[in-house]
Short mmCIF file of C-alpha atoms in Angstrom, two decimals:
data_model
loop_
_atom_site.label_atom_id
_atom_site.label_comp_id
_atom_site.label_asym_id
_atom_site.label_seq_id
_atom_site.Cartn_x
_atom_site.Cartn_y
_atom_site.Cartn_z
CA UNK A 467 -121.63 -31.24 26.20
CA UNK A 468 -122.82 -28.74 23.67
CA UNK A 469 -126.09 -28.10 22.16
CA UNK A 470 -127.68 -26.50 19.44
CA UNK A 471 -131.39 -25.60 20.40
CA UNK A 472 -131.54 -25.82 24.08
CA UNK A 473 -129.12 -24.63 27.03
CA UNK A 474 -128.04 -26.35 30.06
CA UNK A 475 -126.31 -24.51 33.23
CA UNK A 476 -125.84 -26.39 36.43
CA UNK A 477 -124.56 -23.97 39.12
CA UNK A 478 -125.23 -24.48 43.16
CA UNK A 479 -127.27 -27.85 42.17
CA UNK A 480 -129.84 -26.29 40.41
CA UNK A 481 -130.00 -27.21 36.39
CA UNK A 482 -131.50 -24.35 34.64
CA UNK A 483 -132.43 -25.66 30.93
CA UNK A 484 -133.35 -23.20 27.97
CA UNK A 485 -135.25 -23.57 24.96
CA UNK A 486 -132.94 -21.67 22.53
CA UNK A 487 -134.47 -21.62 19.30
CA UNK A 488 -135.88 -17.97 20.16
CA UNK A 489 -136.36 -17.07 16.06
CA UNK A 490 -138.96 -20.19 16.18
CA UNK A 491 -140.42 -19.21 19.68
CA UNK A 492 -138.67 -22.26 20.71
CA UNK A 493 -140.36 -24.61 19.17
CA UNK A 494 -139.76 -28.47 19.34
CA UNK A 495 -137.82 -29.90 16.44
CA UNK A 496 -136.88 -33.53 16.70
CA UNK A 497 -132.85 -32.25 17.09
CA UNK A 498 -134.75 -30.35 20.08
CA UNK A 499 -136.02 -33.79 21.52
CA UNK A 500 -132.32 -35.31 20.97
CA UNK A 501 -130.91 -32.71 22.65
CA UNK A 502 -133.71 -32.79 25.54
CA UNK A 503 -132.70 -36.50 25.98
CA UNK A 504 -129.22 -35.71 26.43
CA UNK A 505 -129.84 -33.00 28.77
CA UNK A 506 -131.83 -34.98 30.82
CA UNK A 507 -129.69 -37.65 31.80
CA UNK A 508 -126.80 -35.56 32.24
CA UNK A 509 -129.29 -33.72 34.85
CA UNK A 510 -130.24 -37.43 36.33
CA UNK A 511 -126.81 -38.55 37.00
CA UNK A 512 -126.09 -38.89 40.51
CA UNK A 513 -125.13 -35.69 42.60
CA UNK A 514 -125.39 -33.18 39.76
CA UNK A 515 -128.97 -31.45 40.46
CA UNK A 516 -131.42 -30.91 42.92
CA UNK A 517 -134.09 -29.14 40.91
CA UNK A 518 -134.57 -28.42 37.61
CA UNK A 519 -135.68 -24.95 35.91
CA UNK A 520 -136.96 -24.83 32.43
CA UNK A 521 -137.37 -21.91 30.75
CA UNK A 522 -137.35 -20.53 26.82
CA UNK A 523 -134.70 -17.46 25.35
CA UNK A 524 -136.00 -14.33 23.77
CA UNK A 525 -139.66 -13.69 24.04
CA UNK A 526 -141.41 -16.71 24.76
CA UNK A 527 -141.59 -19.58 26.31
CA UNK A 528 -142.45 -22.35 24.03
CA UNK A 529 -144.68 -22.59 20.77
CA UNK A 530 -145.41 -25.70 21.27
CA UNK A 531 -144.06 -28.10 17.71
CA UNK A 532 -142.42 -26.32 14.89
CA UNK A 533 -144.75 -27.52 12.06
CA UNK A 534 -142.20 -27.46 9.46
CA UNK A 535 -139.89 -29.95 11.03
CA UNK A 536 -142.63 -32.57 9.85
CA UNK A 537 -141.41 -35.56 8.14
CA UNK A 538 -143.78 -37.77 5.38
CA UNK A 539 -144.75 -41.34 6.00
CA UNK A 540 -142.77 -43.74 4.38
CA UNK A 541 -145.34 -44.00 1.60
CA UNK A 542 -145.29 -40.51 0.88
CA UNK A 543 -148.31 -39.32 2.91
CA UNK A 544 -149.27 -37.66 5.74
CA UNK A 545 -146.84 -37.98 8.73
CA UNK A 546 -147.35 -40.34 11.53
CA UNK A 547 -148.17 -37.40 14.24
CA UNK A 548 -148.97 -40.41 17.04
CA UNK A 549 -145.25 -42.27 16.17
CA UNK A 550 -143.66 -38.72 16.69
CA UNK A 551 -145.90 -38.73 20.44
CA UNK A 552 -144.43 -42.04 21.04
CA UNK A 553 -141.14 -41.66 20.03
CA UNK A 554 -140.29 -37.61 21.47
CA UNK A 555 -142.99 -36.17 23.49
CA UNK A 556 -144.68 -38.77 25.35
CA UNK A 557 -141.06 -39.64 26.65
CA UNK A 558 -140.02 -36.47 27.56
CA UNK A 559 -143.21 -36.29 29.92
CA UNK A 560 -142.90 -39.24 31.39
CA UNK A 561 -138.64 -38.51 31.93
CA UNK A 562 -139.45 -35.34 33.56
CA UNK A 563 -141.93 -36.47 36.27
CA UNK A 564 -139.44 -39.36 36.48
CA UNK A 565 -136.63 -37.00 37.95
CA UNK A 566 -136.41 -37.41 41.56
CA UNK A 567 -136.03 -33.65 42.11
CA UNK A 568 -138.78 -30.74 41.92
CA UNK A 569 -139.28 -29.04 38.07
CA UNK A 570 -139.66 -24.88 37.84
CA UNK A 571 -141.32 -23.61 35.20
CA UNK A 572 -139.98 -20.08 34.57
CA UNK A 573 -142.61 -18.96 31.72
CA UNK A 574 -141.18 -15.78 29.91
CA UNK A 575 -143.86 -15.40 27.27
CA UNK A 576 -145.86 -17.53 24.82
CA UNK A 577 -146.34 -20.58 26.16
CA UNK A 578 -148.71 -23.01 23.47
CA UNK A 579 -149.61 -26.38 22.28
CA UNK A 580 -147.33 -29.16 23.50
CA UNK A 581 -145.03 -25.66 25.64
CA UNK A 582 -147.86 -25.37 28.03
CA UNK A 583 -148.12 -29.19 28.53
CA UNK A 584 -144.31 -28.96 28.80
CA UNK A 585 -145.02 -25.94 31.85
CA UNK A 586 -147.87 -27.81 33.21
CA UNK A 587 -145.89 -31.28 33.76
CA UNK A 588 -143.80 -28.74 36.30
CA UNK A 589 -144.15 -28.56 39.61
CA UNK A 590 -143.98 -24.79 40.22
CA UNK A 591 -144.60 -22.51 37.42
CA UNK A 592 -143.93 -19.31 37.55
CA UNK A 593 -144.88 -16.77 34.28
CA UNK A 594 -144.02 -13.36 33.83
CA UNK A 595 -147.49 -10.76 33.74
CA UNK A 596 -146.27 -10.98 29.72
CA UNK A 597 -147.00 -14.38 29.58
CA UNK A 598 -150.18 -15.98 27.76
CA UNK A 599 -151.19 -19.96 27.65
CA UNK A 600 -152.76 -21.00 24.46
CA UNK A 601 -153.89 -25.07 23.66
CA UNK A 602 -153.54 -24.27 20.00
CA UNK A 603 -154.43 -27.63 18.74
CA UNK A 604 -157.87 -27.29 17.96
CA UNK A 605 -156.98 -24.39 15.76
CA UNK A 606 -155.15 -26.82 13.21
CA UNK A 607 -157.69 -30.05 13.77
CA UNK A 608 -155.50 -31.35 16.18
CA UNK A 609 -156.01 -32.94 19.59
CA UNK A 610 -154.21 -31.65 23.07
CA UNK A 611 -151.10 -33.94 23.62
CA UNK A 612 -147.99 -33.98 25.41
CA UNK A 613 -149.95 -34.67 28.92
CA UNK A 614 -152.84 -32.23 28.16
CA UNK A 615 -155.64 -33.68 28.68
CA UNK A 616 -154.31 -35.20 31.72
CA UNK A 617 -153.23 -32.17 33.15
CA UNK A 618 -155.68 -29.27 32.21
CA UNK A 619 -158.87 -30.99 33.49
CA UNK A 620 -156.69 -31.53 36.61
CA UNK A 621 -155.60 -28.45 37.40
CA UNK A 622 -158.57 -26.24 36.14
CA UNK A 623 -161.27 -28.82 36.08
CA UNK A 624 -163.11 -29.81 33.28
CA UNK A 625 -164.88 -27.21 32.16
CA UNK A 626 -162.15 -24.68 31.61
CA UNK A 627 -160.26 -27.41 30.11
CA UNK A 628 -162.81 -28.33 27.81
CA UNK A 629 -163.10 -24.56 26.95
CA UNK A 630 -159.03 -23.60 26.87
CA UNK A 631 -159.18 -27.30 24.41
CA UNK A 632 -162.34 -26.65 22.55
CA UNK A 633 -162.15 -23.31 21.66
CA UNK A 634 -158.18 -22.96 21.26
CA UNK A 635 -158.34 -19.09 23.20
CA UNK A 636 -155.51 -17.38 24.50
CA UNK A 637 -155.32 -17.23 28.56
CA UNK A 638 -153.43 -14.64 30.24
CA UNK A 639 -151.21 -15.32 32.83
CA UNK A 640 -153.25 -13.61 35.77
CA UNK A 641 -155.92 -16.71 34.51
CA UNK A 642 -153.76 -19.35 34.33
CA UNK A 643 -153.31 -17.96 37.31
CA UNK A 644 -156.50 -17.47 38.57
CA UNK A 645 -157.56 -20.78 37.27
CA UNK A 646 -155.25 -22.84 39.46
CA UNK A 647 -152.71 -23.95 36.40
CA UNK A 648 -150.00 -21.72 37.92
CA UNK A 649 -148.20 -20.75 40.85
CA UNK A 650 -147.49 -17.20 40.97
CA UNK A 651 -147.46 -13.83 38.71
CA UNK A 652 -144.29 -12.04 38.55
CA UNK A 653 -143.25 -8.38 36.79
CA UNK A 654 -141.24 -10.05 33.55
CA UNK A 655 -138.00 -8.10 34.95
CA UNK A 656 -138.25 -10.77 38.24
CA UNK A 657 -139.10 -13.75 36.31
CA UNK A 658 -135.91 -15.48 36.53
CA UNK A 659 -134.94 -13.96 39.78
CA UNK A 660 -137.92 -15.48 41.55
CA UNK A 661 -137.83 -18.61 39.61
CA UNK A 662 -134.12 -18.83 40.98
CA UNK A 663 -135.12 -17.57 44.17
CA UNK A 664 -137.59 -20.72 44.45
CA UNK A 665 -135.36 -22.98 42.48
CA UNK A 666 -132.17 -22.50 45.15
CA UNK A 667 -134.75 -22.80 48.34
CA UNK A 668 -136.00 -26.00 46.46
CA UNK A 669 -132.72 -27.05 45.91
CA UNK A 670 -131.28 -26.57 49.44
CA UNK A 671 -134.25 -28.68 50.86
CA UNK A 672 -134.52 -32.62 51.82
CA UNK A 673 -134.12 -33.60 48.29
CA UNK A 674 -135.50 -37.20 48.78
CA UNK A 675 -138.60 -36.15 51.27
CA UNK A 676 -139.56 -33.49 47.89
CA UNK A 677 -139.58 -36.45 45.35
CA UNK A 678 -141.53 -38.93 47.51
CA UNK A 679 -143.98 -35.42 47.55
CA UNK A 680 -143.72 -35.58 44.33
CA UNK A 681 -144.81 -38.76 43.76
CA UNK A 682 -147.23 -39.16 46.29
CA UNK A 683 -149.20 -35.88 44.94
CA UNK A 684 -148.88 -37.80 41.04
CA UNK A 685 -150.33 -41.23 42.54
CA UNK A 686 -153.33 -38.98 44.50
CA UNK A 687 -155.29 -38.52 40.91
CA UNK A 688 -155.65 -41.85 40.66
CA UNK A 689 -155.91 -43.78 43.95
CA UNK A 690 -159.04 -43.76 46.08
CA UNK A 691 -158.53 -42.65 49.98
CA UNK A 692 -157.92 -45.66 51.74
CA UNK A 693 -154.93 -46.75 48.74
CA UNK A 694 -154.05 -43.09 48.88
CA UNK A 695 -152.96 -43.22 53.00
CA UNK A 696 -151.22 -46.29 52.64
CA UNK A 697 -149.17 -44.40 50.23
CA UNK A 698 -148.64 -41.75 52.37
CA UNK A 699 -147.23 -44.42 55.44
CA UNK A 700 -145.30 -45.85 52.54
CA UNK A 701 -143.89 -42.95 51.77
CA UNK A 702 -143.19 -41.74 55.15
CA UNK A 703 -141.18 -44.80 56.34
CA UNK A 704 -138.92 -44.29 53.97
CA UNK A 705 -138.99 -40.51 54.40
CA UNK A 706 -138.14 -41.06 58.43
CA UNK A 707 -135.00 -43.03 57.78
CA UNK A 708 -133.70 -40.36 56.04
CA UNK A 709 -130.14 -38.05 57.02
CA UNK A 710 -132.09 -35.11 56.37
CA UNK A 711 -135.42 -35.71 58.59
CA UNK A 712 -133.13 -36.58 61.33
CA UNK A 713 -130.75 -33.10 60.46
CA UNK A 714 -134.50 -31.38 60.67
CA UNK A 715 -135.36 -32.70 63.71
CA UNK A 716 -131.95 -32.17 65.23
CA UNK A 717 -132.27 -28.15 63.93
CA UNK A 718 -135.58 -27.66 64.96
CA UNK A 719 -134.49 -28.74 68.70
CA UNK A 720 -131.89 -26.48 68.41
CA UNK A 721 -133.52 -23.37 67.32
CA UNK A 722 -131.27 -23.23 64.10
CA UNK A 723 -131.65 -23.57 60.41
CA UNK A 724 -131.66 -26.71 58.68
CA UNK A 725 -128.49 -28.32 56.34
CA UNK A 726 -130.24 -30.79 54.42
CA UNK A 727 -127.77 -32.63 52.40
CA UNK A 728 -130.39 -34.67 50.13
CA UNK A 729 -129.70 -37.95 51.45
#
């Protein structure tokens, strides 16, 4: 299938989707969000991917929304910013952290607004020493969306996310960094070779044991201790009957690397 703002290659079972609207910093547009649909459950279907990459073309990362793809109201006013939340962005969240497969975030530059939620619902992210995170919504009398305020108080606590929300200043990457929203600082010439690097050990790994990580890590926010260990036995019993922990087993006995197959 072909696209017209983003990029999808699957190669060695690792997806690697692009924000191509580099002229626009790669900012959303709602043909953006169609095609982000479409890409998504093409990456879902069974046996295609393992992990997913996301990164942006040309010089940045994301922009966050392009402000004049805004549509009016029906009446002719302002535009219903919360139906476009329900309709594109909120969904695309929610469909990522759905996947049962572990997102990279390969940040190449700018990264703003509802782009750094997009790089903050990853897993892993990974941004070039070029990169810079900006929650630009304040500056236009907005508030953070697209997972933000779940996220940055997270991940930073809340006082640098009430100061990266409340005062709308660029972050460098080495404080994103610093701060805990980030994995790792890279030269911008190994950006993508490190995020592949990660992506194909990711990839290679027991697919299902990653996404019951996954999802026991999400569900941690929220439960108290006691809830959060019966997830964990959950989540192990059904991790334990896998092919792969018994391949890991079987390679560790015999002194050799593991095959996991992701089943």
């Amino acid at each position: 299938m072909s696209f017209e703002t983003i990029t999808l290659a699957i190669a060695d079972q690792v997806a690697t989707l692009t924000l191509n609207r580099p002229d626009r910093l790669n900012a959303f547009t709602s043909k953006m969000h169609e095609e982000l649909r479409a890409a998504l459950e093409q990456i879902r279907a069974p046996g295609t991917a393992r992990c997913l990459v996301i990164t942006g073309a040309g010089r940045g990362f994301c922009a966050g929304a392009d402000l004049s793809d805004r549509q009016p109201s029906n009446d002719g006013g302002a535009p219903d910013l919360g139906l476009s939340l329900e309709q594109n962005y909120n969904p695309l969240i929610l469909s990522l952290r759905g996947l049962e497969m572990p997102l990279v975030a390969a940040v190449n530059g700018p990264c703003a607004g509802a782009g750094m939620s997009l790089a903050l619902a990853c897993d892993i992210v990974i941004a070039a020493k070029s990169a810079s995170f900006l929650q630009a919504f304040c500056n236009i009398g907005l508030v953070p969306d697209a997972g933000s305020t779940y996220f940055l108080p997270r991940l930073a606590g809340r006082a640098r996310a009430a100061g990266l929300a409340l005062l709308g200043e660029k972050i460098s990457a080495e404080t994103a960094l610093d701060w805990g929203l980030i994995w790792k600082v890279v030269d911008d010439a190994a950006l993508m070779a490190e995020a592949g690097a990660v992506a194909k050990k990711l990839a290679n790994g027991p697919t299902k044991g990653l996404a019951l990580i996954r999802r026991a890590l999400d569900q941690s926010w929220s439960n108290d201790l006691a809830t959060q260990l019966d997830v964990e036995r959950d989540a192990q019993r059904i991790a334990g009957r896998t092919q792969d922990f018994a391949e890991g087993v079987a390679a560790f006995l015999q002194k050799r690397p593991a095959r996991f197959q992701g089943r």
